[in-house]
Short mmCIF file of C-alpha atoms in Angstrom, two decimals:
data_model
loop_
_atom_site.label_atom_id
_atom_site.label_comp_id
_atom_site.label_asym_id
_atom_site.label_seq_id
_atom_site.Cartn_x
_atom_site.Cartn_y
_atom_site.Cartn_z
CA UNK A 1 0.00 0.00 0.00
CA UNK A 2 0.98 3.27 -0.89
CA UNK A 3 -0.21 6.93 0.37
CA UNK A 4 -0.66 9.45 -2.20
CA UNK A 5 0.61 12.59 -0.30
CA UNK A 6 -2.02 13.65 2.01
CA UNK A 7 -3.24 17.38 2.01
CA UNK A 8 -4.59 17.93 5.30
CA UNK A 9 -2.61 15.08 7.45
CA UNK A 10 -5.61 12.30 5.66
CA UNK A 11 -3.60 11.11 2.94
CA UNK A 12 -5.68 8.50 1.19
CA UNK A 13 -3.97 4.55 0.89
CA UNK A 14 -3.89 3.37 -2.77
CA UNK A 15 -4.03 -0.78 -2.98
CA UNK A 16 -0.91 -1.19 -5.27
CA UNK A 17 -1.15 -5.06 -6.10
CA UNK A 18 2.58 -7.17 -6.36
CA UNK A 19 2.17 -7.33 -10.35
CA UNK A 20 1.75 -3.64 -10.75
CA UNK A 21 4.94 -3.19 -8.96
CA UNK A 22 6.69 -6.08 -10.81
CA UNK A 23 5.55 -4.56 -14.14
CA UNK A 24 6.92 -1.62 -13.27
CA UNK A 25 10.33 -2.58 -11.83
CA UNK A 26 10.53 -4.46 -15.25
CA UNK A 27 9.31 -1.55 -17.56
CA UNK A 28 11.62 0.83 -15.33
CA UNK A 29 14.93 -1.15 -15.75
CA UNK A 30 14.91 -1.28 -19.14
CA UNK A 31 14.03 2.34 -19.82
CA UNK A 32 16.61 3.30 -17.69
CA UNK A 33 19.26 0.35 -18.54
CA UNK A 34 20.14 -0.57 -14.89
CA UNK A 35 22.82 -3.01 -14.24
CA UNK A 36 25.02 -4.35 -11.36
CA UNK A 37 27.62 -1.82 -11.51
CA UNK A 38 24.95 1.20 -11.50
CA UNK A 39 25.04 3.37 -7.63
CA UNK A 40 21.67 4.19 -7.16
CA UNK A 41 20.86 7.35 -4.61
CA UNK A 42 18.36 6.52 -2.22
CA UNK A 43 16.40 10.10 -2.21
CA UNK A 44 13.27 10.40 -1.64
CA UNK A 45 11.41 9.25 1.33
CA UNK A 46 10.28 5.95 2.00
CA UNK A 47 6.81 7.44 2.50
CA UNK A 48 7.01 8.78 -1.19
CA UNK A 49 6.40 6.58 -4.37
CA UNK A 50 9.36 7.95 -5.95
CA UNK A 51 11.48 5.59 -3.45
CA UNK A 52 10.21 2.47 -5.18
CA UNK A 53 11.63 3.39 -8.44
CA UNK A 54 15.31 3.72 -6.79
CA UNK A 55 14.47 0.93 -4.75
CA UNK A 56 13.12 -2.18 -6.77
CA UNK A 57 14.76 -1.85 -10.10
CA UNK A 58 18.28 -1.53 -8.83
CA UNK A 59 18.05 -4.47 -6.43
CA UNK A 60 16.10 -6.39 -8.95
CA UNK A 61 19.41 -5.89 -10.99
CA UNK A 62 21.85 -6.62 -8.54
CA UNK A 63 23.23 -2.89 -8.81
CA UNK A 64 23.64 -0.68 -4.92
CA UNK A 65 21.49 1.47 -3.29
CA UNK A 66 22.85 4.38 -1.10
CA UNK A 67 21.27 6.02 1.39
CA UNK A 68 21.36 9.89 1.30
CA UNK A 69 22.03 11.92 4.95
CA UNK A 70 20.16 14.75 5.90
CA UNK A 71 23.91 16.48 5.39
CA UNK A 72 24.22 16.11 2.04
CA UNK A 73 21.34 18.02 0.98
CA UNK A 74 22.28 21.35 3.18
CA UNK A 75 23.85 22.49 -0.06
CA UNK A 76 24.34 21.83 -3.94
CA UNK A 77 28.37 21.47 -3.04
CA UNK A 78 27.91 19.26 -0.58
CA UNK A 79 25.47 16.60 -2.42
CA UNK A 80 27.41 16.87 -5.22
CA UNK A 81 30.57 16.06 -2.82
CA UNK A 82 28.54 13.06 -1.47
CA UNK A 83 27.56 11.63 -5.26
CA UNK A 84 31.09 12.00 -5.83
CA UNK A 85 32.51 10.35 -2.48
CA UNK A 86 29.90 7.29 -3.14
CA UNK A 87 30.74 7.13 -6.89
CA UNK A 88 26.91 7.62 -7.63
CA UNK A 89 25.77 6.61 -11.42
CA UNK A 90 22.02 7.14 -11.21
CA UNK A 91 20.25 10.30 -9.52
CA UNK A 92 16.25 10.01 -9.17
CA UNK A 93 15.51 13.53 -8.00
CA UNK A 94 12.55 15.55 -7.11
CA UNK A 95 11.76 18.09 -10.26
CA UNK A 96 11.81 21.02 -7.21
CA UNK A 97 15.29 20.03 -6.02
CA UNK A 98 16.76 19.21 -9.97
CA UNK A 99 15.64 23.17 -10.88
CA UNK A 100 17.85 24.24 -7.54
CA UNK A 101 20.87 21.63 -8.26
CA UNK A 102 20.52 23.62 -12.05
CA UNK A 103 21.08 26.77 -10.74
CA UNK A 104 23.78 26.01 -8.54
CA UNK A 105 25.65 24.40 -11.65
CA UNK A 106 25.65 27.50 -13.47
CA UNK A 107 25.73 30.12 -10.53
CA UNK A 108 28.50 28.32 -8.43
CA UNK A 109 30.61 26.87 -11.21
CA UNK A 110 30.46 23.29 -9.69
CA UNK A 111 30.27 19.78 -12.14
CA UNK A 112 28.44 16.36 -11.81
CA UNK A 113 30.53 14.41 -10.69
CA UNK A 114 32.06 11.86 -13.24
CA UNK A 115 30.49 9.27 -11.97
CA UNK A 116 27.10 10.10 -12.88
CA UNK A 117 25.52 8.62 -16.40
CA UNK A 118 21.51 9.22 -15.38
CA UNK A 119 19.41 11.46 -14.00
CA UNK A 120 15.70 11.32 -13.50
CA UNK A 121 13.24 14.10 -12.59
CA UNK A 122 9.53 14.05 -11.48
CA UNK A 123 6.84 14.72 -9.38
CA UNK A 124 6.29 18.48 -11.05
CA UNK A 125 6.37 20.12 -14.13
CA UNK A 126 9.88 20.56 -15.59
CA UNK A 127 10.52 24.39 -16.60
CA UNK A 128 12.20 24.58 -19.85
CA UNK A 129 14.69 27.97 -18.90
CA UNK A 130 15.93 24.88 -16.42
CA UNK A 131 15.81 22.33 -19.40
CA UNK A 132 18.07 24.69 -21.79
CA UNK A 133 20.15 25.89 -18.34
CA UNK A 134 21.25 22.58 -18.03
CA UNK A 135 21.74 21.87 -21.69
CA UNK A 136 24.24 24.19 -21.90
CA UNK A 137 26.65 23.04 -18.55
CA UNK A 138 26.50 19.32 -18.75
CA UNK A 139 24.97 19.07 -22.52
CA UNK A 140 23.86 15.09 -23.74
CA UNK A 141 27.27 13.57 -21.38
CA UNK A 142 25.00 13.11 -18.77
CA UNK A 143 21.02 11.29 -19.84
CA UNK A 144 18.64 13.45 -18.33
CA UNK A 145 14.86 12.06 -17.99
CA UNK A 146 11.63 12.95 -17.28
CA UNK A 147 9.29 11.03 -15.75
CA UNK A 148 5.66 11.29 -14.63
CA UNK A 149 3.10 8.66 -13.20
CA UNK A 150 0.49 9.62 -10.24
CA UNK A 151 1.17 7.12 -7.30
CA UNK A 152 -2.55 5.14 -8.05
CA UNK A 153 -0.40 3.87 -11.75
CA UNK A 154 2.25 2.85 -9.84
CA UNK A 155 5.27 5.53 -9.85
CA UNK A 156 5.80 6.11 -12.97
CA UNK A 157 3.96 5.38 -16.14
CA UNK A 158 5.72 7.60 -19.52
CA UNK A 159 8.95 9.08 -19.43
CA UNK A 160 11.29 11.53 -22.11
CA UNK A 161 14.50 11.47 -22.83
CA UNK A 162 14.94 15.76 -22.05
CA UNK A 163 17.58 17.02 -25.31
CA UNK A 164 18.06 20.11 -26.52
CA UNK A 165 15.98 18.69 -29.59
CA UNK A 166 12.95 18.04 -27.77
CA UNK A 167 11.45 20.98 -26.76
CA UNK A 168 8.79 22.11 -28.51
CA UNK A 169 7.93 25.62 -30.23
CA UNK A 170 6.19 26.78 -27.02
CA UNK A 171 9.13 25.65 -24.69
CA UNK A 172 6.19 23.09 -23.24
CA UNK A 173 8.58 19.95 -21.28
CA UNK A 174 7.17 16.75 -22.77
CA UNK A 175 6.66 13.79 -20.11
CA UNK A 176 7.21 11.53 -22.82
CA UNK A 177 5.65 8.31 -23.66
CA UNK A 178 4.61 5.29 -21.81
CA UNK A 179 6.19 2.64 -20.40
CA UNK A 180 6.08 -0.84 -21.99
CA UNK A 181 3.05 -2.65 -20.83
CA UNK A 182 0.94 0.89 -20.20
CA UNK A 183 -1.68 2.29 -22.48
CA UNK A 184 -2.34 6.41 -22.62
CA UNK A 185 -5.49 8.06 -23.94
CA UNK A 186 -5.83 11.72 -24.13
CA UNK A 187 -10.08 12.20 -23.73
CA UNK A 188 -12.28 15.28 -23.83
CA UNK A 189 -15.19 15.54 -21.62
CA UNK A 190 -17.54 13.24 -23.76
CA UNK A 191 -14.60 10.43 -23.24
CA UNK A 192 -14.11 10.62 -26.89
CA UNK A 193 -10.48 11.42 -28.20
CA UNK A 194 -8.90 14.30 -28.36
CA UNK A 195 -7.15 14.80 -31.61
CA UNK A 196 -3.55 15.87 -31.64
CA UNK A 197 -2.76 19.29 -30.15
CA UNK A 198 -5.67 19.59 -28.12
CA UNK A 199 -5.79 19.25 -25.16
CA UNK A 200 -7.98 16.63 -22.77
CA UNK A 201 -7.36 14.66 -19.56
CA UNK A 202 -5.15 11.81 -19.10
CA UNK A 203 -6.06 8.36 -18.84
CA UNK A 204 -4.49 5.51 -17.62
CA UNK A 205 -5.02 1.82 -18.41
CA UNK A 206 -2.61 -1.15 -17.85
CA UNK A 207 -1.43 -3.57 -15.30
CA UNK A 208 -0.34 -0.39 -13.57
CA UNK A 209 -3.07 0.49 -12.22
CA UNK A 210 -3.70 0.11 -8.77
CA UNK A 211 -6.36 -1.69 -6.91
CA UNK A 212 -7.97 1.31 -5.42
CA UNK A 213 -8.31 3.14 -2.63
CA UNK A 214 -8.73 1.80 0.91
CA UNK A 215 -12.11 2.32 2.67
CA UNK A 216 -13.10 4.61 0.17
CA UNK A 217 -15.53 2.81 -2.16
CA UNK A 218 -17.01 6.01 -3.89
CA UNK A 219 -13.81 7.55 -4.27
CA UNK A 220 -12.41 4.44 -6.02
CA UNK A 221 -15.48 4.08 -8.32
CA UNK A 222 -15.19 8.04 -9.63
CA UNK A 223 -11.58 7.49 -10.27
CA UNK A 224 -11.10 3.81 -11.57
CA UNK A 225 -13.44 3.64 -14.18
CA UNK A 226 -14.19 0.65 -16.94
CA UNK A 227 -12.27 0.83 -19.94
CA UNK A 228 -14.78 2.38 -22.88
CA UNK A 229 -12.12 0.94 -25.52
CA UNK A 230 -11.87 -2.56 -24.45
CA UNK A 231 -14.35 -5.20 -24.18
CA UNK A 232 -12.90 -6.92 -21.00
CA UNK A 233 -15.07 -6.01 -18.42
CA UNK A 234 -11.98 -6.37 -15.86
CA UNK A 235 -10.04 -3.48 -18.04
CA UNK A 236 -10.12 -0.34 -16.03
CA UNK A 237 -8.46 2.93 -16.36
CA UNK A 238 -7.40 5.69 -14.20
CA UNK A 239 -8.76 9.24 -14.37
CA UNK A 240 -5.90 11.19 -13.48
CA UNK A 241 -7.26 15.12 -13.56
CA UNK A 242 -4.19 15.74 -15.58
CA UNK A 243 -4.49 18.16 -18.57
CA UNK A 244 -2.23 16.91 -21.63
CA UNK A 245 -1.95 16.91 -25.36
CA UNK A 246 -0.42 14.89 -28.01
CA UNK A 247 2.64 16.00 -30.24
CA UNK A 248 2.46 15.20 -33.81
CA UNK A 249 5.49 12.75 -32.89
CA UNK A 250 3.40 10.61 -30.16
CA UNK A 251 4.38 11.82 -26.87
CA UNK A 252 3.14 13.88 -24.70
CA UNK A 253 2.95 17.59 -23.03
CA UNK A 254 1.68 18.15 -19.66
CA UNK A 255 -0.37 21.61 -19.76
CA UNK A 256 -1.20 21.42 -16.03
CA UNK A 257 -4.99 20.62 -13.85
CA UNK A 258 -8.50 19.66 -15.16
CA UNK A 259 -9.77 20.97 -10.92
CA UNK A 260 -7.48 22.92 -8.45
CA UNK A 261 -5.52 20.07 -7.23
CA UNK A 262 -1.88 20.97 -7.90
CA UNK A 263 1.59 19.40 -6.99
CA UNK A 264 4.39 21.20 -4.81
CA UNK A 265 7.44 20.49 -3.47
CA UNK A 266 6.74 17.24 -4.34
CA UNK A 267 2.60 17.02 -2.15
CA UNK A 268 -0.23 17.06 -4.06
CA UNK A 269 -2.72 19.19 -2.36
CA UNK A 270 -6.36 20.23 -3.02
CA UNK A 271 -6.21 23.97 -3.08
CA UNK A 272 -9.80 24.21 -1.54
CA UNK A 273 -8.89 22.55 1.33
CA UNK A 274 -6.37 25.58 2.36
CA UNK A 275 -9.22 28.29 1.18
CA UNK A 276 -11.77 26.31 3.32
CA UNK A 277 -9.22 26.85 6.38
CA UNK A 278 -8.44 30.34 5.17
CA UNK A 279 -12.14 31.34 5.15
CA UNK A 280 -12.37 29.66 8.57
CA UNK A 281 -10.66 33.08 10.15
CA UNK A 282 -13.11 35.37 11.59
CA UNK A 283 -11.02 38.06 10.10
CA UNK A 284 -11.64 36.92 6.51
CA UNK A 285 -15.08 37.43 4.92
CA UNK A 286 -13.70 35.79 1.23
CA UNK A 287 -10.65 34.07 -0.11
CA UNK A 288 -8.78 32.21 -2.51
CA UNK A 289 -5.56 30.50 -2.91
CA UNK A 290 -3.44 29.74 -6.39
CA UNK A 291 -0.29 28.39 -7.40
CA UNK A 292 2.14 31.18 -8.98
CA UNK A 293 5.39 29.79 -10.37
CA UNK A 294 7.97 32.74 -11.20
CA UNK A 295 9.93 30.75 -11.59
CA UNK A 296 9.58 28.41 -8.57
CA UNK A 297 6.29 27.48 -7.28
CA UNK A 298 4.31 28.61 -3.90
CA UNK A 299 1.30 29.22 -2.72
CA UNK A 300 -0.33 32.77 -3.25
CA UNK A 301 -3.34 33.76 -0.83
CA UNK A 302 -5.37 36.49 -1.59
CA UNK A 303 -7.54 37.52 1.02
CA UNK A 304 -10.66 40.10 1.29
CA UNK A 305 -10.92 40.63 5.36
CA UNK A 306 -13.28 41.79 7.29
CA UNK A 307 -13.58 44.98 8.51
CA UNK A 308 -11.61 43.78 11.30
CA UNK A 309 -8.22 43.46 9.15
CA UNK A 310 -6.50 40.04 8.66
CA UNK A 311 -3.48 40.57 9.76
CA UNK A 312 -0.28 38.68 7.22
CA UNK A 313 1.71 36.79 10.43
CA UNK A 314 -1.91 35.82 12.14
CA UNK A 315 -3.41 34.07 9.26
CA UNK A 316 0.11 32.41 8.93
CA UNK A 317 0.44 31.05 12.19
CA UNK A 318 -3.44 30.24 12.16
CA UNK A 319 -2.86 27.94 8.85
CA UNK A 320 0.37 26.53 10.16
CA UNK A 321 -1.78 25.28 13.29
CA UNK A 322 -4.35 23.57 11.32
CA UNK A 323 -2.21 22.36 8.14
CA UNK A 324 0.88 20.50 7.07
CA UNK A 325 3.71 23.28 6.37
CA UNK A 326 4.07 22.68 2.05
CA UNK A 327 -0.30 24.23 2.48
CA UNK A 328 0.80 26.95 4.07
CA UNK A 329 0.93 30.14 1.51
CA UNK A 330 3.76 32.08 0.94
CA UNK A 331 2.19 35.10 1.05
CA UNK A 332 -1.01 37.03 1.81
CA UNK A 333 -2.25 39.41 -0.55
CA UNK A 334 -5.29 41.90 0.60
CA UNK A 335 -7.64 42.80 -2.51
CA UNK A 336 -10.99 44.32 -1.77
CA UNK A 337 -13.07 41.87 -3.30
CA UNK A 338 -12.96 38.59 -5.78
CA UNK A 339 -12.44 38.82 -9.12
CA UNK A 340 -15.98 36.62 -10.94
CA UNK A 341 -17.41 35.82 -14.31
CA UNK A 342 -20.52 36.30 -15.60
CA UNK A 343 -21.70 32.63 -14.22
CA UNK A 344 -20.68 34.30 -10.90
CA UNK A 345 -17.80 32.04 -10.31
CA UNK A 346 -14.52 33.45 -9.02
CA UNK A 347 -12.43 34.58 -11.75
CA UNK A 348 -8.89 33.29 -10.90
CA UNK A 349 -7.10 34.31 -13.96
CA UNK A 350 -7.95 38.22 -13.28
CA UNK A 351 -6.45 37.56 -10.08
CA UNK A 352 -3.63 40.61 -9.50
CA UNK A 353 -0.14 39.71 -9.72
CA UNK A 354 1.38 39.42 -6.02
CA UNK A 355 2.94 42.25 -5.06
CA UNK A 356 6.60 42.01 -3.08
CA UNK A 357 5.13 41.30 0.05
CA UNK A 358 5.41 43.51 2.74
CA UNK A 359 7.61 42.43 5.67
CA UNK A 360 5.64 40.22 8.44
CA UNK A 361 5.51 39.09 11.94
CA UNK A 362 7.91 40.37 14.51
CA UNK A 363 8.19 44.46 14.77
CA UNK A 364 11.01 45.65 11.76
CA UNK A 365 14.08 45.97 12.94
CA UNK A 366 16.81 47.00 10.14
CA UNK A 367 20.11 44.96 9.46
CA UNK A 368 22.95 47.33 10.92
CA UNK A 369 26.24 45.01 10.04
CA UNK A 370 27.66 44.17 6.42
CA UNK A 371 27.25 40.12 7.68
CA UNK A 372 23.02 40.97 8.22
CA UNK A 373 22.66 42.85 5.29
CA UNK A 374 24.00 40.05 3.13
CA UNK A 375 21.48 37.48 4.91
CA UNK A 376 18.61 40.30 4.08
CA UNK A 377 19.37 40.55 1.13
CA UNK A 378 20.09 36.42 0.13
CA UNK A 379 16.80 36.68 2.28
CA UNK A 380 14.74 39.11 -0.12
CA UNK A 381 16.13 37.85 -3.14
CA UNK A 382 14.79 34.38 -2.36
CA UNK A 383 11.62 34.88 -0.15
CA UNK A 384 10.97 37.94 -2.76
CA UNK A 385 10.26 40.24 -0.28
CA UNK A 386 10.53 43.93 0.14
CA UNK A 387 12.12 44.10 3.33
CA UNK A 388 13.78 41.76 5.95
CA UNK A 389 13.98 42.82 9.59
CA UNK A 390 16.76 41.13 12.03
CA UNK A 391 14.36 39.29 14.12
CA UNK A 392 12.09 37.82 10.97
CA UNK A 393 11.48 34.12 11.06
CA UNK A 394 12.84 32.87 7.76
CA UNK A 395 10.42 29.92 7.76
CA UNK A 396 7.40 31.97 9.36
CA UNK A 397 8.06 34.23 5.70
CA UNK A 398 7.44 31.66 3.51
CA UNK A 399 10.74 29.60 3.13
CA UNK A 400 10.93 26.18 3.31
CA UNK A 401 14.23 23.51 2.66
CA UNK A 402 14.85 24.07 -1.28
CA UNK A 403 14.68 27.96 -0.49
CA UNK A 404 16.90 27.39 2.88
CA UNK A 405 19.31 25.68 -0.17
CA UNK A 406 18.98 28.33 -2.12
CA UNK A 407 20.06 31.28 0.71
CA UNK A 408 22.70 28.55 1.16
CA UNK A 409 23.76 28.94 -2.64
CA UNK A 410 23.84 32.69 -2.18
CA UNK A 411 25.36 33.29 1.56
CA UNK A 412 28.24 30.62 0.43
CA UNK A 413 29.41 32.68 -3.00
CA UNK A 414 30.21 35.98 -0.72
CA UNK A 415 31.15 33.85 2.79
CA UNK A 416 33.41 31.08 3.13
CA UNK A 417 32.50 29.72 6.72
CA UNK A 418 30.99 26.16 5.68
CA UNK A 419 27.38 28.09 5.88
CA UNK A 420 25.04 25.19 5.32
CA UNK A 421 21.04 24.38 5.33
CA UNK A 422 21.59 23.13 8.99
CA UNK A 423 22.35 26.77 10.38
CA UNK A 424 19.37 28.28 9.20
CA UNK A 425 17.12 25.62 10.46
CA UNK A 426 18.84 26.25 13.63
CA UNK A 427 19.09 30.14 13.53
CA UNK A 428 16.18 30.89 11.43
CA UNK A 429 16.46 34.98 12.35
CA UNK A 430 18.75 36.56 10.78
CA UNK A 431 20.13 38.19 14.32
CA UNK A 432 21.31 35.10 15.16
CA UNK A 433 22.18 33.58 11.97
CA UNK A 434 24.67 36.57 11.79
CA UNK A 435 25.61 35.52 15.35
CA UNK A 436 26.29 31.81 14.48
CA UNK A 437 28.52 32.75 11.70
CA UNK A 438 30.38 35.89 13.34
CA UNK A 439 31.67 33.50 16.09
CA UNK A 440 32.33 31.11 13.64
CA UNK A 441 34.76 33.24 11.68
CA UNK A 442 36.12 34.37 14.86
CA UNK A 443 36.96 30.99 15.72
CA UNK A 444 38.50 30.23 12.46
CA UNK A 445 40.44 33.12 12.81
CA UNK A 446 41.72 32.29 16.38
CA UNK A 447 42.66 28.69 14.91
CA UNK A 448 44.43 30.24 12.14
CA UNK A 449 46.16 32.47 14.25
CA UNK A 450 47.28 29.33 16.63
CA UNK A 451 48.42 27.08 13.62
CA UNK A 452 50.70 29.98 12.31
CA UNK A 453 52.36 29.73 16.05
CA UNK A 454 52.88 26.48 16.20
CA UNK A 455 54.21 26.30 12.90
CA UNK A 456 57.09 28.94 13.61
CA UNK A 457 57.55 26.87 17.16
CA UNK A 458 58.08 23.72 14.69
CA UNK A 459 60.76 25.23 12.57
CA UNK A 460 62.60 26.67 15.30
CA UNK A 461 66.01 24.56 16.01
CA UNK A 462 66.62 23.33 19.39
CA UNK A 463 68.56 26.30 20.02
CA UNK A 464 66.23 29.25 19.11
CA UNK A 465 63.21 26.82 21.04
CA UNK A 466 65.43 27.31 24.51
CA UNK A 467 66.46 30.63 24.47
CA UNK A 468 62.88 31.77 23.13
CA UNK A 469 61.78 29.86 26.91
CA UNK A 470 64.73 30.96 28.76
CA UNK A 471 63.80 35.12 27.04
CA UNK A 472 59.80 34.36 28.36
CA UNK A 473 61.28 32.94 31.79
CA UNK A 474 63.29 35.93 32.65
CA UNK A 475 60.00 38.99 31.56
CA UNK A 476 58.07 36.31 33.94
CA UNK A 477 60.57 36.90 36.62
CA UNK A 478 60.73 40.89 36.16
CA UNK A 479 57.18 41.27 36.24
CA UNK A 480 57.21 38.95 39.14
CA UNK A 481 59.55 41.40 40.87
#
C-alpha cells in the first residue's frame, strides 16, 4: 500500500497489487538500462512513491542502493561532494530540487561528478529555462529524464529522454511516452479522443493500475473507471485530472490541472482545502488560494478581510496550526473583493499579480552590520520580499528547505564559513544567523592564528626553542619582581 501525499494530514492509501509493482520494476529497468555496476541514490522518502523506483529496479538488478544523509542536501556542493565520495551513477531527484541543483551548476561553477551517467526528474512540471540551463553546462554527457506517473499507476507510467531537440515551439517539457506494458489516452469531456494538439485529460489503463483506494468505495469508483475501448469487463483505467496533449510525434505535453488540485514540493494538495481553512478566520469574509510559479512554485493567498483586518503573520500562524507546512501560503495578498465571471464564479485568472510582500511578523528591525545585510538581502532575493527585519522568522516568511538551499547557494558565493542548510534551520532569524557565523569566523580566525604559532615553534632549532623559553622565563621573573 501506498499513500498518495495527504493534504490535510488524511492522505488517502492506494491498494498497489505485487504485479503492478513487478511490471513496473521491469518496464523501469529497461528504460533506464540498470545493471550491477549502477550506484543508485536513495532520495526520496520511503513514505514517497518515488522511493520504489530507486528501490526495486536496482536491487532487482543486482546494482547498490545508497542512502542519502540529511547532510548532504544542506547544499548543492555538498550533495554533489557526497555523489562523488559514493561514486553515484544514477540520480532520481525531485523536479523542485533538480531546478535548484541547475542553478547552482551554473551560478557556483560546480560539475556532476564523473560518476554520474543518469538522472531522473519528477513529481512536477519541468521548466524549460531549467531544461536549456542545463543543456548548456553538462549538454547530452550526462542522460537526463523525465518522468511522470500519479502514485494510483504505480510511480511512474511515460517518461522523455529531455535534449536540446525536444522541446517544442512553445518551450512546453514533454513527459514523454509510456512505459512498456501501459496504455495512454488523451479524452475530452464526452470520453471521446482528443485529436492531436488539443488538449484533454489523461487516462491511464494497464497492469499499472492500482487496486484502489482503501475504505473509500465512492472515491475508487469516480476514479477507476471501466475501460470504454476494451471489451474486457476487468479493463479499467485511471482518471488522473491531468491536462495533456499529443505531439504530432506521439508523446506527450503536460499543460497542467482539469480541478485545483496541484503538486508542490513534491505534495499534491487540493487547493480548496487551504481556502476552506483560510475562510475559517473570523477576520476573513472571502478568499482564494493559487499556485504562482515565477519561476519556482508557492502558494499565493489572496484575502478580502473583514472589517476587522487580517493581519499577514496571524493568518500564517493560524494555517500553520491547522495544516501541514508545504499548504501553508507564501504570502497574503489583501484585494478588496474577488475577481468573478458572468456565471458568478470566481475569476482566478484576473487575479492581481502578487505584489513584493510587505515584511511580516515580529516588529522591523533593520540589518545594521555588512554580515546581516547580506542574509537580508540572500533573504529578499529568495523569499521575494521587500524588506527583511533582524528578528524575521525565515520559515514563518514563507521559506521552506529548497529555499533554505537556495540562501545557502547565495550566503556561500560571498562567505566562506561552511554556511550550510543546517544553520538556518537552527538560527532561522537573521540576528542570530549573523551571530552563528560571526563567532564562527572568529573561531576560524583564532585557529588560524594558533596554527601559524605552532608552525614557527616547529621550525625553530633546538637552540632558538630554549632561548625563546629561557627570554619568556626571565619577563616572567621581572614582572614577578
Amino acid at each position: 500500500m501506498i499513500y498518495t501525499s495527504g493534504s490535510t494530514g488524511n492522505p488517502k492509501g492506494v491498494a498497489i497489487e505485487h504485479r503492478s509493482l513487478a511490471n513496473f520494476t521491469h518496464a523501469a529497468t529497461d528504460a533506464y538500462g540498470i545493471t550491477d555496476k549502477d550506484r543508485i541514490l536513495q532520495f526520496a522518502s520511503l513514505s514517497f512513491d518515488l522511493s520504489a523506483e530507486e528501490i526495486y529496479p536496482a536491487l532487482s538488478h543486482g546494482a547498490t542502493v545508497v542512502l542519502r544523509t540529511d547532510d548532504m542536501i544542506s547544499s548543492a556542493r555538498a550533495f554533489l561532494g557526497y555523489c562523488a565520495d559514493w561514486k553515484i551513477s544514477v540520480l532520481d531527484l525531485p523536479t523542485a530540487y533538480w531546478h535548484e541543483l541547475t542553478d547552482a551548476l551554473s551560478v557556483e561553477a560546480l560539475d556532476l561528478p564523473p560518476s554520474v551517467r543518469l538522472v531522473i526528474i519528477g513529481g512536477e512540471k519541468a521548466s524549460a529555462d531549467r531544461v536549456a540551463a542545463w543543456q548548456s553546462k553538462v549538454g547530452d554527457t550526462v542522460r537526463l529524464v523525465n518522468s511522470y506517473g500519479p502514485t494510483e499507476t504505480t510511480v511512474a507510467v511515460t517518461v522523455c529522454d529531455l535534449r536540446a531537440d525536444n522541446l517544442s515551439v512553445s518551450g512546453a517539457v514533454s513527459i514523454g511516452r509510456p512505459l512498456p506494458n501501459t496504455k495512454v489516452y488523451v479524452l475530452d469531456r464526452s470520453c471521446q479522443p482528443s485529436p492531436i494538439g488539443v488538449a484533454g485529460e489523461l487516462y491511464i489503463g494497464g497492469p499499472c493500475v492500482a487496486r484502489g483506494y482503501i475504505n473509500r468505495p465512492e472515491l475508487t469508483a469516480e476514479k477507476f473507471i471501466g475501460n470504454p475501448f476494451s471489451g474486457d469487463p476487468n479493463d479499467r483505467l485511471y482518471r488522473t485530472g491531468d491536462l495533456v496533449r499529443y505531439r504530432p510525434c506521439g508523446s506527450l505535453d503536460f499543460i497542467g490541472r482539469v480541478d485545483n488540485q496541484i503538486k508542490i514540493r513534491g505534495f499534491r494538495v487540493e487547493l480548496e482545502e487551504i481556502e476552506q481553512v483560510l475562510r475559517s478566520h473570523e477576520a476573513v469574509r472571502d478568499g482564494v488560494v493559487v499556485l504562482r510559479e515565477d519561476p519556482d512554485a508557492r502558494l499565493i493567498a489572496y484575502v478580502v478581510p473583514n472589517s476587522t483586518s487580517a493581519i499577514s503573520s496571524e493568518l500564517r500562524s493560524f494555517l500553520k496550526s491547522k495544516l501541514p507546512s508545504y499548504m501553508v501560503p507564501a504570502t497574503f495578498e489583501t484585494i478588496e473583493a474577488l475577481p468573478l465571471m458572468p456565471g458568478g464564479k470566481i475569476n482566478r485568472r484576473a487575479l492581481p499579480e502578487p505584489k513584493s510582500a510587505e515584511v511580516i511578523g515580529e516588529m522591523f528591525v533593520a540589518p545594521t552590520t555588512p554580515l546581516e545585510e547580506l542574509l537580508a538581502s540572500a533573504w529578499r532575493e529568495v523569499l521575494r520580499v521587500k524588506r527583511v527585519g533582524v528578528q524575521d522568522n525565515f520559515f514563518d516568511l514563507g521559506g521552506h528547505s529548497l529555499l533554505a538551499a537556495k540562501v545557502v547557494s547565495i550566503v556561500n558565493r560571498s562567505l566562506t564559513v561552511g554556511f550550510g542548510m543546517v544553520d538556518l534551520f537552527q538560527a532561522p532569524t537573521i540576528a542570530a544567523l549573523a551571530k552563528m557565523l560571526s563567532q564562527r569566523v572568529a573561531e576560524r580566525e583564532g585557529r588560524s592564528e594558533l596554527e601559524r604559532l605552532l608552525e614557527e615553534v616547529a621550525a625553530m632549532t633546538e637552540e632558538e626553542a630554549r632561548e625563546l623559553l629561557d627570554s619568556e622565563s626571565r619577563i616572567n621573573e621581572a614582572a614577578a619582581a
